[in-house]
Coordinates of C-alpha atoms in Angstrom, one line a residue:
X1 CA -14.3 -57.3 7.1
X2 CA -14.6 -54.9 4.0
X3 CA -17.0 -56.2 1.0
X4 CA -14.8 -55.2 -2.0
X5 CA -15.9 -54.5 -5.5
X6 CA -16.0 -57.2 -7.8
X7 CA -12.7 -59.2 -9.2
X8 CA -11.1 -57.6 -5.8
X9 CA -9.3 -60.7 -4.0
X10 CA -9.9 -60.6 -0.3
X11 CA -6.8 -58.6 1.0
X12 CA -8.4 -55.8 -1.5
X13 CA -6.1 -57.2 -4.5
X14 CA -7.3 -56.1 -8.2
X15 CA -8.2 -59.9 -8.5
X16 CA -8.6 -59.6 -13.1
X17 CA -11.2 -62.3 -14.4
X18 CA -10.6 -65.2 -16.6
X19 CA -10.8 -65.2 -20.3
X20 CA -14.5 -66.7 -21.0
X21 CA -13.8 -67.9 -24.9
X22 CA -11.4 -70.0 -25.9
X23 CA -11.7 -71.9 -29.2
X24 CA -8.9 -71.8 -31.2
X25 CA -8.6 -70.8 -35.4
X26 CA -6.0 -73.4 -36.8
X27 CA -4.4 -73.1 -40.7
X28 CA -5.8 -76.6 -41.7
X29 CA -9.4 -76.6 -39.2
X30 CA -9.1 -79.0 -36.6
X31 CA -10.0 -77.1 -34.3
X32 CA -13.8 -75.8 -36.2
X33 CA -12.0 -72.4 -36.6
X34 CA -10.5 -72.5 -40.4
X35 CA -7.9 -69.6 -40.8
X36 CA -9.2 -68.1 -44.0
X37 CA -9.2 -64.6 -45.6
X38 CA -12.8 -62.1 -44.4
X39 CA -13.8 -65.0 -42.5
X40 CA -12.8 -63.3 -39.2
X41 CA -13.3 -59.8 -37.2
X42 CA -11.5 -58.2 -34.6
X43 CA -13.1 -55.8 -32.2
X44 CA -11.1 -54.1 -29.9
X45 CA -10.6 -51.1 -28.1
X46 CA -8.2 -48.3 -29.6
X47 CA -7.9 -47.4 -25.2
X48 CA -6.6 -50.7 -24.4
X49 CA -3.4 -52.4 -23.8
X50 CA -4.7 -56.6 -24.0
X51 CA -6.0 -55.1 -27.9
X52 CA -3.5 -53.4 -28.5
X53 CA -1.2 -56.0 -28.5
X54 CA -4.0 -57.7 -31.2
X55 CA -3.9 -54.4 -34.0
X56 CA 0.5 -54.9 -33.3
X57 CA 0.0 -58.1 -34.7
X58 CA -2.4 -57.4 -37.4
X59 CA -0.3 -54.9 -38.4
X60 CA 3.6 -56.8 -38.8
X61 CA 1.8 -59.6 -39.7
X62 CA 0.6 -57.9 -42.4
X63 CA -2.9 -59.4 -42.4
X64 CA -4.7 -56.3 -42.7
X65 CA -7.0 -57.4 -45.7
X66 CA -7.9 -60.4 -44.1
X67 CA -9.0 -59.7 -41.0
X68 CA -11.4 -57.2 -40.5
X69 CA -11.0 -54.6 -37.0
X70 CA -14.0 -52.5 -35.2
X71 CA -12.6 -49.9 -32.8
X72 CA -14.9 -49.1 -29.8
X73 CA -16.3 -46.3 -28.3
X74 CA -13.3 -46.0 -25.2
X75 CA -15.8 -43.6 -23.0
X76 CA -17.8 -46.8 -21.1
X77 CA -20.6 -46.2 -18.8
X78 CA -22.2 -49.5 -17.4
X79 CA -24.5 -51.2 -20.7
X80 CA -20.0 -51.5 -21.2
X81 CA -18.3 -51.3 -24.9
X82 CA -20.5 -49.7 -27.9
X83 CA -20.6 -48.3 -30.9
X84 CA -20.4 -45.2 -32.6
X85 CA -19.3 -42.8 -35.4
X86 CA -16.6 -40.6 -33.3
X87 CA -13.1 -39.9 -34.0
X88 CA -11.5 -43.5 -34.2
X89 CA -14.3 -45.5 -33.6
X90 CA -16.3 -47.5 -35.3
X91 CA -19.8 -48.2 -36.3
X92 CA -20.3 -52.2 -36.2
X93 CA -20.0 -52.8 -40.3
X94 CA -20.7 -56.1 -39.3
X95 CA -23.6 -57.2 -37.4
X96 CA -24.9 -54.2 -36.3
X97 CA -24.1 -54.6 -32.7
X98 CA -25.0 -51.3 -30.8
X99 CA -22.9 -52.7 -27.8
X100 CA -20.2 -55.3 -27.8
X101 CA -22.4 -57.3 -25.0
X102 CA -24.6 -58.0 -27.8
X103 CA -21.4 -60.2 -29.6
X104 CA -21.2 -62.3 -25.7
X105 CA -24.6 -62.3 -25.7
X106 CA -25.3 -63.7 -29.9
X107 CA -22.3 -66.4 -28.5
X108 CA -23.7 -67.3 -24.8
X109 CA -26.9 -66.1 -23.6
X110 CA -26.2 -66.6 -20.1
X111 CA -23.2 -64.4 -20.1
X112 CA -22.7 -62.0 -16.9
X113 CA -19.6 -61.3 -16.6
X114 CA -17.4 -58.0 -17.6
X115 CA -17.2 -58.0 -21.3
X116 CA -13.8 -57.3 -22.3
X117 CA -11.7 -56.2 -25.3
X118 CA -10.0 -58.0 -27.5
X119 CA -12.8 -60.3 -29.3
X120 CA -11.9 -62.5 -32.2
X121 CA -14.8 -63.0 -34.1
X122 CA -16.2 -65.7 -37.0
X123 CA -18.5 -64.4 -39.2
X124 CA -20.1 -67.6 -40.5
X125 CA -20.5 -69.1 -37.6
X126 CA -21.8 -65.5 -36.2
X127 CA -19.9 -67.1 -32.3
X128 CA -17.1 -65.5 -30.7
X129 CA -13.5 -68.1 -31.1
X130 CA -11.6 -66.3 -28.1
X131 CA -11.3 -63.0 -26.3
X132 CA -8.0 -63.8 -24.8
X133 CA -5.8 -61.6 -26.3
X134 CA -2.2 -63.7 -25.5
X135 CA -4.0 -66.3 -27.1
X136 CA -5.5 -64.4 -30.3
X137 CA -1.8 -62.8 -30.9
X138 CA -0.9 -66.6 -31.2
X139 CA -3.5 -66.9 -33.7
X140 CA -2.2 -64.0 -36.0
X141 CA 1.1 -65.0 -34.8
X142 CA 1.4 -68.5 -37.2
X143 CA -2.4 -69.7 -38.5
X144 CA -2.9 -66.8 -41.1
X145 CA 0.2 -67.4 -42.8
X146 CA -0.4 -68.6 -45.8
X147 CA -2.5 -65.1 -46.0
X148 CA -0.1 -62.6 -44.0
X149 CA 4.1 -62.7 -43.9
X150 CA 5.0 -66.2 -43.4
X151 CA 8.1 -64.3 -42.6
X152 CA 7.2 -62.3 -39.4
X153 CA 7.3 -64.2 -36.0
X154 CA 7.0 -63.4 -33.2
X155 CA 7.4 -66.8 -31.2
X156 CA 10.0 -68.3 -32.9
X157 CA 10.2 -72.2 -31.5
X158 CA 14.1 -71.8 -30.4
X159 CA 12.8 -68.8 -28.0
X160 CA 9.7 -69.8 -26.8
X161 CA 11.0 -71.2 -23.5
X162 CA 12.2 -67.4 -22.7
X163 CA 9.8 -66.2 -23.9
X164 CA 7.2 -67.6 -21.8
X165 CA 9.2 -67.3 -18.7
X166 CA 9.6 -63.8 -19.3
X167 CA 5.9 -63.0 -20.7
X168 CA 4.7 -64.5 -17.0
X169 CA 6.9 -62.2 -14.8
X170 CA 5.9 -59.2 -16.9
X171 CA 1.9 -60.2 -17.2
X172 CA 2.1 -60.4 -12.9
X173 CA 4.4 -56.9 -12.2
X174 CA 3.8 -54.5 -14.8
X175 CA 1.2 -55.5 -17.8
X176 CA -1.7 -56.1 -14.8
X177 CA 0.6 -54.5 -11.6
X178 CA -0.5 -51.3 -13.0
X179 CA -3.8 -51.9 -12.8
X180 CA -3.0 -54.2 -9.2
X181 CA -1.7 -51.0 -7.9
X182 CA -4.5 -48.6 -9.6
X183 CA -7.5 -51.1 -8.5
X184 CA -5.7 -52.2 -5.1
X185 CA -8.5 -51.3 -2.3
X186 CA -6.2 -51.5 0.5
X187 CA -2.4 -50.3 0.6
X188 CA -0.6 -53.6 1.7
X189 CA -2.5 -54.5 -1.3
X190 CA -1.0 -51.5 -3.8
X191 CA 2.3 -51.3 -1.7
X192 CA 3.2 -55.2 -2.3
X193 CA 2.7 -54.1 -6.3
X194 CA 3.0 -50.7 -6.6
X195 CA 6.9 -52.4 -5.1
X196 CA 6.5 -55.7 -7.9
X197 CA 5.7 -53.4 -10.0
X198 CA 9.1 -51.0 -9.9
X199 CA 11.4 -54.1 -8.4
X200 CA 10.8 -55.2 -12.1
X201 CA 11.1 -52.3 -14.3
X202 CA 14.2 -51.7 -12.6
X203 CA 15.5 -55.4 -13.4
X204 CA 14.4 -54.8 -17.1
X205 CA 15.9 -51.2 -17.2
X206 CA 19.7 -53.1 -16.5
X207 CA 18.7 -56.5 -19.3
X208 CA 18.2 -53.6 -22.1
X209 CA 21.4 -51.9 -21.3
X210 CA 23.1 -54.2 -23.6
X211 CA 20.5 -55.8 -25.9
X212 CA 18.4 -54.2 -28.4
X213 CA 15.2 -56.4 -27.4
X214 CA 14.3 -58.4 -24.0
X215 CA 15.3 -61.3 -25.2
X216 CA 18.7 -59.9 -27.7
X217 CA 18.2 -59.1 -31.0
X218 CA 15.3 -60.2 -31.9
X219 CA 12.2 -58.8 -31.2
X220 CA 9.7 -61.4 -30.2
X221 CA 6.3 -61.8 -28.7
X222 CA 7.8 -60.9 -25.0
X223 CA 8.2 -56.9 -26.3
X224 CA 4.5 -56.9 -28.0
X225 CA 3.4 -58.1 -24.9
X226 CA 4.8 -55.5 -23.0
X227 CA 5.2 -52.2 -25.2
X228 CA 1.3 -51.0 -25.1
X229 CA 2.0 -50.9 -21.3
X230 CA 4.9 -48.5 -21.6
X231 CA 3.3 -46.6 -24.0
X232 CA 0.8 -45.7 -21.6
X233 CA 3.0 -45.2 -18.7
X234 CA 3.3 -42.4 -18.7
X235 CA 0.5 -40.4 -19.7
X236 CA -2.1 -42.3 -17.8
X237 CA -0.1 -45.4 -14.3
X238 CA 1.7 -42.3 -13.3
X239 CA -0.8 -40.4 -12.0
X240 CA -4.7 -42.4 -12.8
X241 CA -3.2 -45.6 -11.4
X242 CA 0.1 -43.9 -8.4
X243 CA 2.5 -45.3 -10.1
X244 CA 4.8 -42.5 -9.5
X245 CA 8.1 -43.8 -8.2
X246 CA 10.0 -43.6 -11.8
X247 CA 8.6 -42.5 -14.9
X248 CA 9.4 -44.4 -17.8
X249 CA 11.3 -41.6 -19.3
X250 CA 13.8 -41.7 -16.7
X251 CA 14.0 -45.1 -17.4
X252 CA 17.4 -44.5 -20.3
X253 CA 17.0 -48.0 -21.8
X254 CA 13.3 -48.6 -21.1
X255 CA 12.6 -45.5 -22.6
X256 CA 15.2 -45.4 -25.7
X257 CA 13.7 -49.2 -25.7
X258 CA 9.7 -48.0 -26.1
X259 CA 10.9 -45.2 -28.7
X260 CA 12.6 -48.0 -30.7
X261 CA 9.4 -50.0 -30.9
X262 CA 6.6 -47.3 -31.5
X263 CA 9.2 -46.1 -34.9
X264 CA 9.0 -49.4 -36.2
X265 CA 6.8 -49.5 -39.4
X266 CA 3.3 -49.1 -38.8
X267 CA 3.8 -49.3 -34.5
X268 CA 2.8 -45.1 -34.5
X269 CA -0.8 -46.1 -36.8
X270 CA -1.8 -48.4 -34.0
X271 CA -1.3 -45.7 -30.4
X272 CA -4.3 -43.6 -30.1
X273 CA -3.0 -41.6 -27.4
X274 CA -6.4 -40.0 -27.3
X275 CA -8.3 -42.5 -26.8
X276 CA -6.5 -43.6 -24.1
X277 CA -6.1 -40.9 -22.1
X278 CA -9.6 -40.2 -22.4
X279 CA -10.8 -44.2 -21.7
X280 CA -8.4 -44.1 -17.9
X281 CA -9.9 -40.6 -16.9
X282 CA -13.3 -40.2 -17.8
X283 CA -14.3 -44.5 -17.9
X284 CA -13.0 -45.1 -14.0
X285 CA -14.7 -42.6 -12.0
X286 CA -13.7 -44.3 -8.5
X287 CA -10.4 -43.2 -9.5
X288 CA -11.2 -40.0 -10.8
X289 CA -14.3 -38.3 -10.8
X290 CA -14.8 -35.4 -12.0
X291 CA -14.0 -37.4 -15.4
X292 CA -11.3 -34.7 -16.0
X293 CA -8.9 -35.8 -19.3
X294 CA -5.2 -33.8 -18.4
X295 CA -3.6 -31.7 -21.2
X296 CA -0.2 -33.0 -20.6
X297 CA 2.1 -34.6 -20.8
X298 CA 4.0 -33.9 -23.5
X299 CA 5.9 -36.6 -24.7
X300 CA 8.0 -37.3 -27.7
X301 CA 7.9 -41.5 -29.2
X302 CA 9.8 -40.4 -31.8
X303 CA 12.8 -39.0 -31.0
X304 CA 16.1 -40.6 -32.1
X305 CA 16.7 -43.4 -29.4
X306 CA 20.1 -44.7 -30.6
X307 CA 19.4 -48.6 -29.8
X308 CA 19.9 -49.8 -33.3
X309 CA 23.6 -49.4 -32.4
X310 CA 22.5 -52.6 -29.8
X311 CA 22.2 -55.3 -32.7

C-alpha cells in the first residue's frame, strides 16, 4: 500500500486534523474566560474560509471595537503562517510574534501538529482559548452580547436543530468537500468527494429556488458557514481543486444567493480575493508547482440578484 502524507486516510482521502484548543469564552466567566472588551484577539488569514467565518461574525455582531484582529500573510511556507506588513496583512501588535506557531507554542510547548487559523487569543492570560472556527463563531454570536449587537442572533434556539443538520451536511460535502476533492490522493477518493460536493450543490440550488436563505427568510449561522466556500469557488476551487463540473455562476440560485450575502452591509469588506488567490495558488506546491497565480476569472459580486423578493 502506498504511503500517503499526513491528513490522508488509508484510501487516499483527505482527513482534516482536529482542532487542538477547545476552551470557551462565556458571558459570566464560568469557563475561566470571561467575555470582556479588549481582552480577546483574533488571528486570521484573509484567504482562509474557516477564518473568514469569524471575521463575518465579528463585523455583523458589531464587535470590531471589542475584539481586535491580526491578519497573517497569505503565503505560507514550511514554517507556517507568518506576520508581515505586506498589503492586507498585520504585524502582531499583541505579542510581537513572528509566526503564528509562536502563539501555539506559548500555549502548549509540546504542540507539533499543523498550525491553523482562526485563533482566539486571550491577551490577559497569554494563551489560545480556541482554534475551532465553528466554536469561535458561536462565542461571537452570543457570549459578547453585552458589548456588541444583541439583536442579531444567527443561532436562534427555535432553529438550532435545523441549523445543526444543515451544517453537518454542508461541512462534510461542501466546506470540507472542496478540500477532500482537491487533496485526494487516489482517483477513488477524488470521485467520491467530487460527487458528494456536486450532489449537495444540486440540492442547495433546488432548496434556494423558493427561499432567500438556507432555512427560509431568516439568515442563520448555516448561511455564513456556506458563504466563504461559495465566494472562493469559481476563483480557486474549480481549477485548483479540480471541482470543475460546474461553477457557482452556473447555478442561478446559488449565484444570486452568493451575491445577496456579499452585498449585505459589512460583508464585502471581509473578502480579499487577492489574498485568496495568492494563498491557494502559491502555497500548495503539490497542486501548482509553478506557483503562477491566474489573473481570472472576472467575477462581479455586486450585480443585481433579485433575491430579496423571496422574503
